[in-house]
Amino acid sequence: MVTANGMAEVAAAVGEPARAAMLAALMDGRALTASELAEVAAITPQTASSHLARLILVGLIVVEKQGRHRYHRLASPAVAHMIEGIMQIAGGIEVRPLVRTGPRDLAMRAARTCYDHLAGQLGVDIADALQARGAVEIDGDGARLTDTGRTWMHDMGILKPDIGKQSSRPFCRPCLDWSERRPHIAGVLGAAICTHAMEQGWVRRRAANRALEVTPKGHTALKATFGITCAR
C-alpha cells in the first residue's frame, strides 16, 4: 500500500540536484559506474556513493555486477516514466549529460567479439531486434529464448536442432555491453548467432584486436534477418 511517507521518501530522493542529474544520465537505458555518475553530477566519487546508496534504498536504481565492475541502472520502466514526467513538468526540455563509455576505437565500438558472441553496437542492435520481434525476453540479469524465437532461429539456420543440449553453460543470458552499457546476447544462443554471422560471411575479423567488420553481404543480410542497419 502506498503511503504519504513512502511518496515523500521517493520525492526527497529525486529532489536533490546531484541525484536528479544521475537519474537523468541513466534515462537513455545505459548502466553507468559510480565514477561516471559522479562526473555528470559534478561531485566526488565518495559523495556519489552516498547518493547512489540512497537511490538504491528507495528502489529507484539497481546495481549490476560484471567482473570487478559495478554498474548502476534504473530499476524499472516505471522509474523512467516517473523521471520523464518530472522532466516535462520542469519545463519540457530534456537535458541528459553526455557520458562517454567504452573504447575510443570506433571500430571496436561498432562491432567486436566478447569471448564467443557479438558485442558493441552490432550486438546490442541484434538484442534489441530479437526483443522487438518477441524472439528473446530480457528481464534484468535474466533472459530466455521464446518458443516463437526458437522456431524462427531454427528456420533461419542460426540454431541447430540439438544445440546446447550437451552444454552446461546458460543457453541465453544478457551480457552488459562494455561500450553501449546495454545488454547484448551471450550464452549458447549468443555464440550461435556469432558463429552463423562468421560462417555466412556477414562479419570478418579485423587485424590486431577483437573488432569486426560488417561485410557488404553482411549489411544486406543483417537488414533482411534482423531489420538492423549498420553504419558503413
PDB file of C-alpha atoms in Angstrom:
ATOM      1  CA  MET A   1       0.000   0.000   0.000  1.00  0.00           C
ATOM      2  CA  VAL A   2       1.315   3.423  -0.971  1.00  0.00           C
ATOM      3  CA  THR A   3       1.656   5.789   1.966  1.00  0.00           C
ATOM      4  CA  ALA A   4       2.274   9.521   2.177  1.00  0.00           C
ATOM      5  CA  ASN A   5       5.593   8.820   3.886  1.00  0.00           C
ATOM      6  CA  GLY A   6       6.623   6.486   1.081  1.00  0.00           C
ATOM      7  CA  MET A   7       5.779   9.081  -1.559  1.00  0.00           C
ATOM      8  CA  ALA A   8       7.706  11.725   0.354  1.00  0.00           C
ATOM      9  CA  GLU A   9      10.742   9.454   0.648  1.00  0.00           C
ATOM     10  CA  VAL A  10      10.863   8.864  -3.113  1.00  0.00           C
ATOM     11  CA  ALA A  11      10.304  12.549  -3.848  1.00  0.00           C
ATOM     12  CA  ALA A  12      13.098  13.528  -1.457  1.00  0.00           C
ATOM     13  CA  ALA A  13      15.456  11.057  -3.120  1.00  0.00           C
ATOM     14  CA  VAL A  14      14.776  12.540  -6.557  1.00  0.00           C
ATOM     15  CA  GLY A  15      14.640  16.139  -5.343  1.00  0.00           C
ATOM     16  CA  GLU A  16      18.371  16.620  -4.741  1.00  0.00           C
ATOM     17  CA  PRO A  17      20.285  18.165  -7.684  1.00  0.00           C
ATOM     18  CA  ALA A  18      23.132  15.644  -7.783  1.00  0.00           C
ATOM     19  CA  ARG A  19      20.783  12.675  -7.559  1.00  0.00           C
ATOM     20  CA  ALA A  20      18.479  14.207 -10.168  1.00  0.00           C
ATOM     21  CA  ALA A  21      21.455  14.609 -12.530  1.00  0.00           C
ATOM     22  CA  MET A  22      22.470  10.976 -12.048  1.00  0.00           C
ATOM     23  CA  LEU A  23      18.934   9.731 -12.686  1.00  0.00           C
ATOM     24  CA  ALA A  24      18.731  11.864 -15.832  1.00  0.00           C
ATOM     25  CA  ALA A  25      22.011  10.385 -17.071  1.00  0.00           C
ATOM     26  CA  LEU A  26      20.513   6.895 -16.753  1.00  0.00           C
ATOM     27  CA  MET A  27      17.418   7.759 -18.788  1.00  0.00           C
ATOM     28  CA  ASP A  28      18.946   6.537 -22.055  1.00  0.00           C
ATOM     29  CA  GLY A  29      18.886   2.967 -20.757  1.00  0.00           C
ATOM     30  CA  ARG A  30      22.610   2.551 -20.174  1.00  0.00           C
ATOM     31  CA  ALA A  31      24.197   1.309 -16.976  1.00  0.00           C
ATOM     32  CA  LEU A  32      26.967   3.545 -15.608  1.00  0.00           C
ATOM     33  CA  THR A  33      29.647   3.271 -12.963  1.00  0.00           C
ATOM     34  CA  ALA A  34      29.710   5.367  -9.803  1.00  0.00           C
ATOM     35  CA  SER A  35      32.671   7.333 -11.195  1.00  0.00           C
ATOM     36  CA  GLU A  36      30.821   8.148 -14.399  1.00  0.00           C
ATOM     37  CA  LEU A  37      27.744   9.238 -12.466  1.00  0.00           C
ATOM     38  CA  ALA A  38      29.905  11.347 -10.156  1.00  0.00           C
ATOM     39  CA  GLU A  39      31.285  13.110 -13.216  1.00  0.00           C
ATOM     40  CA  VAL A  40      27.885  14.003 -14.667  1.00  0.00           C
ATOM     41  CA  ALA A  41      26.694  15.223 -11.247  1.00  0.00           C
ATOM     42  CA  ALA A  42      29.902  17.223 -10.699  1.00  0.00           C
ATOM     43  CA  ILE A  43      30.548  15.642  -7.314  1.00  0.00           C
ATOM     44  CA  THR A  44      33.302  13.494  -5.803  1.00  0.00           C
ATOM     45  CA  PRO A  45      33.149   9.695  -6.088  1.00  0.00           C
ATOM     46  CA  GLN A  46      32.765   9.464  -2.306  1.00  0.00           C
ATOM     47  CA  THR A  47      29.742  11.775  -2.338  1.00  0.00           C
ATOM     48  CA  ALA A  48      28.314   9.903  -5.316  1.00  0.00           C
ATOM     49  CA  SER A  49      28.480   6.628  -3.378  1.00  0.00           C
ATOM     50  CA  SER A  50      26.263   8.015  -0.608  1.00  0.00           C
ATOM     51  CA  HIS A  51      23.773   9.411  -3.118  1.00  0.00           C
ATOM     52  CA  LEU A  52      23.654   6.112  -5.008  1.00  0.00           C
ATOM     53  CA  ALA A  53      23.066   4.221  -1.769  1.00  0.00           C
ATOM     54  CA  ARG A  54      20.031   6.454  -1.142  1.00  0.00           C
ATOM     55  CA  LEU A  55      18.650   5.823  -4.630  1.00  0.00           C
ATOM     56  CA  ILE A  56      19.133   2.074  -4.217  1.00  0.00           C
ATOM     57  CA  LEU A  57      17.427   2.133  -0.828  1.00  0.00           C
ATOM     58  CA  VAL A  58      14.233   3.666  -2.212  1.00  0.00           C
ATOM     59  CA  GLY A  59      14.235   1.346  -5.222  1.00  0.00           C
ATOM     60  CA  LEU A  60      14.972   3.859  -7.974  1.00  0.00           C
ATOM     61  CA  ILE A  61      18.151   2.209  -9.227  1.00  0.00           C
ATOM     62  CA  VAL A  62      19.721  -1.230  -9.048  1.00  0.00           C
ATOM     63  CA  VAL A  63      23.334  -2.385  -9.188  1.00  0.00           C
ATOM     64  CA  GLU A  64      24.565  -4.919 -11.721  1.00  0.00           C
ATOM     65  CA  LYS A  65      27.933  -6.583 -11.135  1.00  0.00           C
ATOM     66  CA  GLN A  66      30.060  -7.707 -14.069  1.00  0.00           C
ATOM     67  CA  GLY A  67      33.560  -8.879 -13.321  1.00  0.00           C
ATOM     68  CA  ARG A  68      35.191  -6.372 -10.998  1.00  0.00           C
ATOM     69  CA  HIS A  69      32.888  -3.564 -12.068  1.00  0.00           C
ATOM     70  CA  ARG A  70      29.589  -2.366 -10.584  1.00  0.00           C
ATOM     71  CA  TYR A  71      27.120  -0.696 -12.906  1.00  0.00           C
ATOM     72  CA  HIS A  72      24.027   1.288 -11.939  1.00  0.00           C
ATOM     73  CA  ARG A  73      20.809   1.436 -13.953  1.00  0.00           C
ATOM     74  CA  LEU A  74      17.214   2.498 -13.447  1.00  0.00           C
ATOM     75  CA  ALA A  75      15.291  -0.146 -11.521  1.00  0.00           C
ATOM     76  CA  SER A  76      12.323  -0.363 -13.895  1.00  0.00           C
ATOM     77  CA  PRO A  77      10.445   1.312 -16.761  1.00  0.00           C
ATOM     78  CA  ALA A  78       8.131   2.790 -14.125  1.00  0.00           C
ATOM     79  CA  VAL A  79      11.057   4.763 -12.694  1.00  0.00           C
ATOM     80  CA  ALA A  80      11.917   6.061 -16.172  1.00  0.00           C
ATOM     81  CA  HIS A  81       8.298   7.114 -16.724  1.00  0.00           C
ATOM     82  CA  MET A  82       8.297   8.981 -13.418  1.00  0.00           C
ATOM     83  CA  ILE A  83      11.510  10.838 -14.256  1.00  0.00           C
ATOM     84  CA  GLU A  84      10.269  11.643 -17.750  1.00  0.00           C
ATOM     85  CA  GLY A  85       7.108  13.133 -16.230  1.00  0.00           C
ATOM     86  CA  ILE A  86       9.170  15.266 -13.869  1.00  0.00           C
ATOM     87  CA  MET A  87      11.263  16.483 -16.814  1.00  0.00           C
ATOM     88  CA  GLN A  88       8.131  17.507 -18.702  1.00  0.00           C
ATOM     89  CA  ILE A  89       6.688  19.370 -15.725  1.00  0.00           C
ATOM     90  CA  ALA A  90      10.066  21.014 -15.084  1.00  0.00           C
ATOM     91  CA  GLY A  91       9.974  22.690 -18.464  1.00  0.00           C
ATOM     92  CA  GLY A  92       9.706  20.157 -21.237  1.00  0.00           C
ATOM     93  CA  ILE A  93      13.400  20.401 -22.075  1.00  0.00           C
ATOM     94  CA  GLU A  94      15.233  17.152 -21.559  1.00  0.00           C
ATOM     95  CA  VAL A  95      18.891  17.634 -20.720  1.00  0.00           C
ATOM     96  CA  ARG A  96      20.986  14.477 -20.389  1.00  0.00           C
ATOM     97  CA  PRO A  97      24.666  14.806 -19.553  1.00  0.00           C
ATOM     98  CA  LEU A  98      26.935  13.238 -22.150  1.00  0.00           C
ATOM     99  CA  VAL A  99      28.767  10.222 -20.757  1.00  0.00           C
ATOM    100  CA  ARG A 100      31.345   8.560 -22.957  1.00  0.00           C
ATOM    101  CA  THR A 101      31.771   4.880 -22.201  1.00  0.00           C
ATOM    102  CA  GLY A 102      33.892   2.077 -23.570  1.00  0.00           C
ATOM    103  CA  PRO A 103      36.746   2.167 -26.108  1.00  0.00           C
ATOM    104  CA  ARG A 104      37.689   5.209 -28.181  1.00  0.00           C
ATOM    105  CA  ASP A 105      38.364   2.976 -31.190  1.00  0.00           C
ATOM    106  CA  LEU A 106      35.301   3.471 -33.405  1.00  0.00           C
ATOM    107  CA  ALA A 107      35.671   0.027 -34.962  1.00  0.00           C
ATOM    108  CA  MET A 108      35.663  -1.605 -31.524  1.00  0.00           C
ATOM    109  CA  ARG A 109      32.602   0.399 -30.530  1.00  0.00           C
ATOM    110  CA  ALA A 110      30.730  -0.556 -33.711  1.00  0.00           C
ATOM    111  CA  ALA A 111      31.237  -4.330 -33.663  1.00  0.00           C
ATOM    112  CA  ARG A 112      33.518  -6.739 -31.834  1.00  0.00           C
ATOM    113  CA  THR A 113      33.558 -10.137 -30.187  1.00  0.00           C
ATOM    114  CA  CYS A 114      33.013 -10.569 -26.462  1.00  0.00           C
ATOM    115  CA  TYR A 115      34.514 -14.014 -25.880  1.00  0.00           C
ATOM    116  CA  ASP A 116      32.421 -16.025 -28.396  1.00  0.00           C
ATOM    117  CA  HIS A 117      29.475 -13.686 -29.021  1.00  0.00           C
ATOM    118  CA  LEU A 118      28.811 -10.368 -30.755  1.00  0.00           C
ATOM    119  CA  ALA A 119      29.206  -7.108 -28.858  1.00  0.00           C
ATOM    120  CA  GLY A 120      29.350  -3.394 -29.474  1.00  0.00           C
ATOM    121  CA  GLN A 121      26.611  -1.511 -31.296  1.00  0.00           C
ATOM    122  CA  LEU A 122      26.016  -4.534 -33.536  1.00  0.00           C
ATOM    123  CA  GLY A 123      25.491  -6.921 -30.620  1.00  0.00           C
ATOM    124  CA  VAL A 124      23.144  -4.543 -28.826  1.00  0.00           C
ATOM    125  CA  ASP A 125      21.176  -3.850 -32.030  1.00  0.00           C
ATOM    126  CA  ILE A 126      20.669  -7.583 -32.543  1.00  0.00           C
ATOM    127  CA  ALA A 127      19.498  -7.977 -28.932  1.00  0.00           C
ATOM    128  CA  ASP A 128      17.038  -5.106 -29.405  1.00  0.00           C
ATOM    129  CA  ALA A 129      15.778  -6.619 -32.660  1.00  0.00           C
ATOM    130  CA  LEU A 130      15.242 -10.040 -31.066  1.00  0.00           C
ATOM    131  CA  GLN A 131      13.255  -8.456 -28.242  1.00  0.00           C
ATOM    132  CA  ALA A 132      11.182  -6.376 -30.652  1.00  0.00           C
ATOM    133  CA  ARG A 133      10.087  -9.429 -32.611  1.00  0.00           C
ATOM    134  CA  GLY A 134       9.362 -11.419 -29.433  1.00  0.00           C
ATOM    135  CA  ALA A 135      12.146 -13.922 -30.032  1.00  0.00           C
ATOM    136  CA  VAL A 136      14.002 -13.128 -26.812  1.00  0.00           C
ATOM    137  CA  GLU A 137      12.794 -11.755 -23.486  1.00  0.00           C
ATOM    138  CA  ILE A 138      15.277  -9.928 -21.263  1.00  0.00           C
ATOM    139  CA  ASP A 139      14.418  -9.105 -17.664  1.00  0.00           C
ATOM    140  CA  GLY A 140      17.216  -7.650 -15.567  1.00  0.00           C
ATOM    141  CA  ASP A 141      20.027 -10.194 -15.414  1.00  0.00           C
ATOM    142  CA  GLY A 142      17.933 -12.993 -16.934  1.00  0.00           C
ATOM    143  CA  ALA A 143      16.910 -13.810 -20.498  1.00  0.00           C
ATOM    144  CA  ARG A 144      15.064 -16.542 -22.374  1.00  0.00           C
ATOM    145  CA  LEU A 145      14.532 -17.592 -25.954  1.00  0.00           C
ATOM    146  CA  THR A 146      10.800 -17.840 -26.613  1.00  0.00           C
ATOM    147  CA  ASP A 147       9.219 -20.776 -28.444  1.00  0.00           C
ATOM    148  CA  THR A 148       8.482 -18.469 -31.373  1.00  0.00           C
ATOM    149  CA  GLY A 149      12.081 -17.287 -31.350  1.00  0.00           C
ATOM    150  CA  ARG A 150      13.458 -20.823 -31.267  1.00  0.00           C
ATOM    151  CA  THR A 151      11.353 -21.854 -34.259  1.00  0.00           C
ATOM    152  CA  TRP A 152      12.327 -18.751 -36.220  1.00  0.00           C
ATOM    153  CA  MET A 153      16.043 -19.180 -35.478  1.00  0.00           C
ATOM    154  CA  HIS A 154      15.894 -22.841 -36.490  1.00  0.00           C
ATOM    155  CA  ASP A 155      14.216 -21.847 -39.740  1.00  0.00           C
ATOM    156  CA  MET A 156      16.879 -19.205 -40.368  1.00  0.00           C
ATOM    157  CA  GLY A 157      19.625 -21.772 -39.831  1.00  0.00           C
ATOM    158  CA  ILE A 158      21.084 -19.948 -36.841  1.00  0.00           C
ATOM    159  CA  LEU A 159      20.225 -22.704 -34.364  1.00  0.00           C
ATOM    160  CA  LYS A 160      20.807 -26.402 -34.938  1.00  0.00           C
ATOM    161  CA  PRO A 161      18.138 -28.782 -33.507  1.00  0.00           C
ATOM    162  CA  ASP A 162      20.400 -30.258 -30.813  1.00  0.00           C
ATOM    163  CA  ILE A 163      22.384 -27.140 -29.934  1.00  0.00           C
ATOM    164  CA  GLY A 164      23.073 -26.604 -26.254  1.00  0.00           C
ATOM    165  CA  LYS A 165      21.736 -29.958 -25.104  1.00  0.00           C
ATOM    166  CA  GLN A 166      25.161 -31.197 -24.013  1.00  0.00           C
ATOM    167  CA  SER A 167      26.350 -27.854 -22.648  1.00  0.00           C
ATOM    168  CA  SER A 168      26.343 -26.770 -19.013  1.00  0.00           C
ATOM    169  CA  ARG A 169      26.548 -23.067 -19.863  1.00  0.00           C
ATOM    170  CA  PRO A 170      23.417 -20.868 -19.849  1.00  0.00           C
ATOM    171  CA  PHE A 171      21.502 -21.115 -23.094  1.00  0.00           C
ATOM    172  CA  CYS A 172      20.541 -17.462 -23.272  1.00  0.00           C
ATOM    173  CA  ARG A 173      21.709 -14.687 -20.998  1.00  0.00           C
ATOM    174  CA  PRO A 174      22.164 -10.917 -21.212  1.00  0.00           C
ATOM    175  CA  CYS A 175      25.723  -9.595 -21.088  1.00  0.00           C
ATOM    176  CA  LEU A 176      26.156  -5.929 -20.260  1.00  0.00           C
ATOM    177  CA  ASP A 177      27.964  -4.340 -23.184  1.00  0.00           C
ATOM    178  CA  TRP A 178      31.224  -2.585 -22.298  1.00  0.00           C
ATOM    179  CA  SER A 179      30.718   0.384 -24.624  1.00  0.00           C
ATOM    180  CA  GLU A 180      26.929   0.600 -25.012  1.00  0.00           C
ATOM    181  CA  ARG A 181      26.156  -0.261 -21.364  1.00  0.00           C
ATOM    182  CA  ARG A 182      23.056  -2.087 -22.515  1.00  0.00           C
ATOM    183  CA  PRO A 183      22.701  -5.855 -22.926  1.00  0.00           C
ATOM    184  CA  HIS A 184      23.784  -7.977 -25.842  1.00  0.00           C
ATOM    185  CA  ILE A 185      23.084 -11.720 -26.060  1.00  0.00           C
ATOM    186  CA  ALA A 186      25.552 -14.230 -24.611  1.00  0.00           C
ATOM    187  CA  GLY A 187      25.429 -17.920 -23.742  1.00  0.00           C
ATOM    188  CA  VAL A 188      24.819 -20.719 -26.233  1.00  0.00           C
ATOM    189  CA  LEU A 189      22.446 -18.533 -28.241  1.00  0.00           C
ATOM    190  CA  GLY A 190      24.891 -15.637 -28.453  1.00  0.00           C
ATOM    191  CA  ALA A 191      27.659 -17.960 -29.596  1.00  0.00           C
ATOM    192  CA  ALA A 192      25.370 -19.476 -32.241  1.00  0.00           C
ATOM    193  CA  ILE A 193      24.493 -16.059 -33.660  1.00  0.00           C
ATOM    194  CA  CYS A 194      28.178 -15.084 -33.785  1.00  0.00           C
ATOM    195  CA  THR A 195      29.189 -18.376 -35.408  1.00  0.00           C
ATOM    196  CA  HIS A 196      26.434 -18.045 -38.013  1.00  0.00           C
ATOM    197  CA  ALA A 197      27.463 -14.470 -38.826  1.00  0.00           C
ATOM    198  CA  MET A 198      31.076 -15.578 -39.273  1.00  0.00           C
ATOM    199  CA  GLU A 199      30.278 -18.681 -41.341  1.00  0.00           C
ATOM    200  CA  GLN A 200      27.911 -16.766 -43.612  1.00  0.00           C
ATOM    201  CA  GLY A 201      30.476 -14.041 -44.204  1.00  0.00           C
ATOM    202  CA  TRP A 202      28.372 -11.300 -42.610  1.00  0.00           C
ATOM    203  CA  VAL A 203      31.304 -10.166 -40.481  1.00  0.00           C
ATOM    204  CA  ARG A 204      35.047 -10.695 -40.587  1.00  0.00           C
ATOM    205  CA  ARG A 205      37.768 -10.105 -38.041  1.00  0.00           C
ATOM    206  CA  ARG A 206      39.974  -7.052 -38.235  1.00  0.00           C
ATOM    207  CA  ALA A 207      43.690  -7.382 -37.597  1.00  0.00           C
ATOM    208  CA  ALA A 208      45.224  -6.803 -34.165  1.00  0.00           C
ATOM    209  CA  ASN A 209      42.136  -6.665 -31.950  1.00  0.00           C
ATOM    210  CA  ARG A 210      38.618  -8.016 -31.364  1.00  0.00           C
ATOM    211  CA  ALA A 211      36.957  -5.558 -33.737  1.00  0.00           C
ATOM    212  CA  LEU A 212      34.767  -6.922 -36.510  1.00  0.00           C
ATOM    213  CA  GLU A 213      33.980  -5.515 -39.940  1.00  0.00           C
ATOM    214  CA  VAL A 214      30.496  -5.915 -41.368  1.00  0.00           C
ATOM    215  CA  THR A 215      30.879  -7.022 -44.990  1.00  0.00           C
ATOM    216  CA  PRO A 216      28.721  -5.779 -47.892  1.00  0.00           C
ATOM    217  CA  LYS A 217      26.943  -9.140 -47.769  1.00  0.00           C
ATOM    218  CA  GLY A 218      26.510  -8.665 -44.025  1.00  0.00           C
ATOM    219  CA  HIS A 219      24.843  -5.268 -44.390  1.00  0.00           C
ATOM    220  CA  THR A 220      22.203  -6.831 -46.640  1.00  0.00           C
ATOM    221  CA  ALA A 221      21.784  -9.966 -44.516  1.00  0.00           C
ATOM    222  CA  LEU A 222      21.548  -8.152 -41.176  1.00  0.00           C
ATOM    223  CA  LYS A 223      18.880  -5.866 -42.598  1.00  0.00           C
ATOM    224  CA  ALA A 224      16.927  -8.822 -44.005  1.00  0.00           C
ATOM    225  CA  THR A 225      17.314 -11.044 -40.930  1.00  0.00           C
ATOM    226  CA  PHE A 226      17.131  -8.653 -38.003  1.00  0.00           C
ATOM    227  CA  GLY A 227      15.916  -5.429 -39.583  1.00  0.00           C
ATOM    228  CA  ILE A 228      19.009  -3.502 -38.491  1.00  0.00           C
ATOM    229  CA  THR A 229      21.165  -1.093 -40.471  1.00  0.00           C
ATOM    230  CA  CYS A 230      24.860  -0.862 -39.606  1.00  0.00           C
ATOM    231  CA  ALA A 231      26.947   2.249 -40.213  1.00  0.00           C
ATOM    232  CA  ARG A 232      29.223   1.862 -43.218  1.00  0.00           C
TER     233      ARG A 232
END
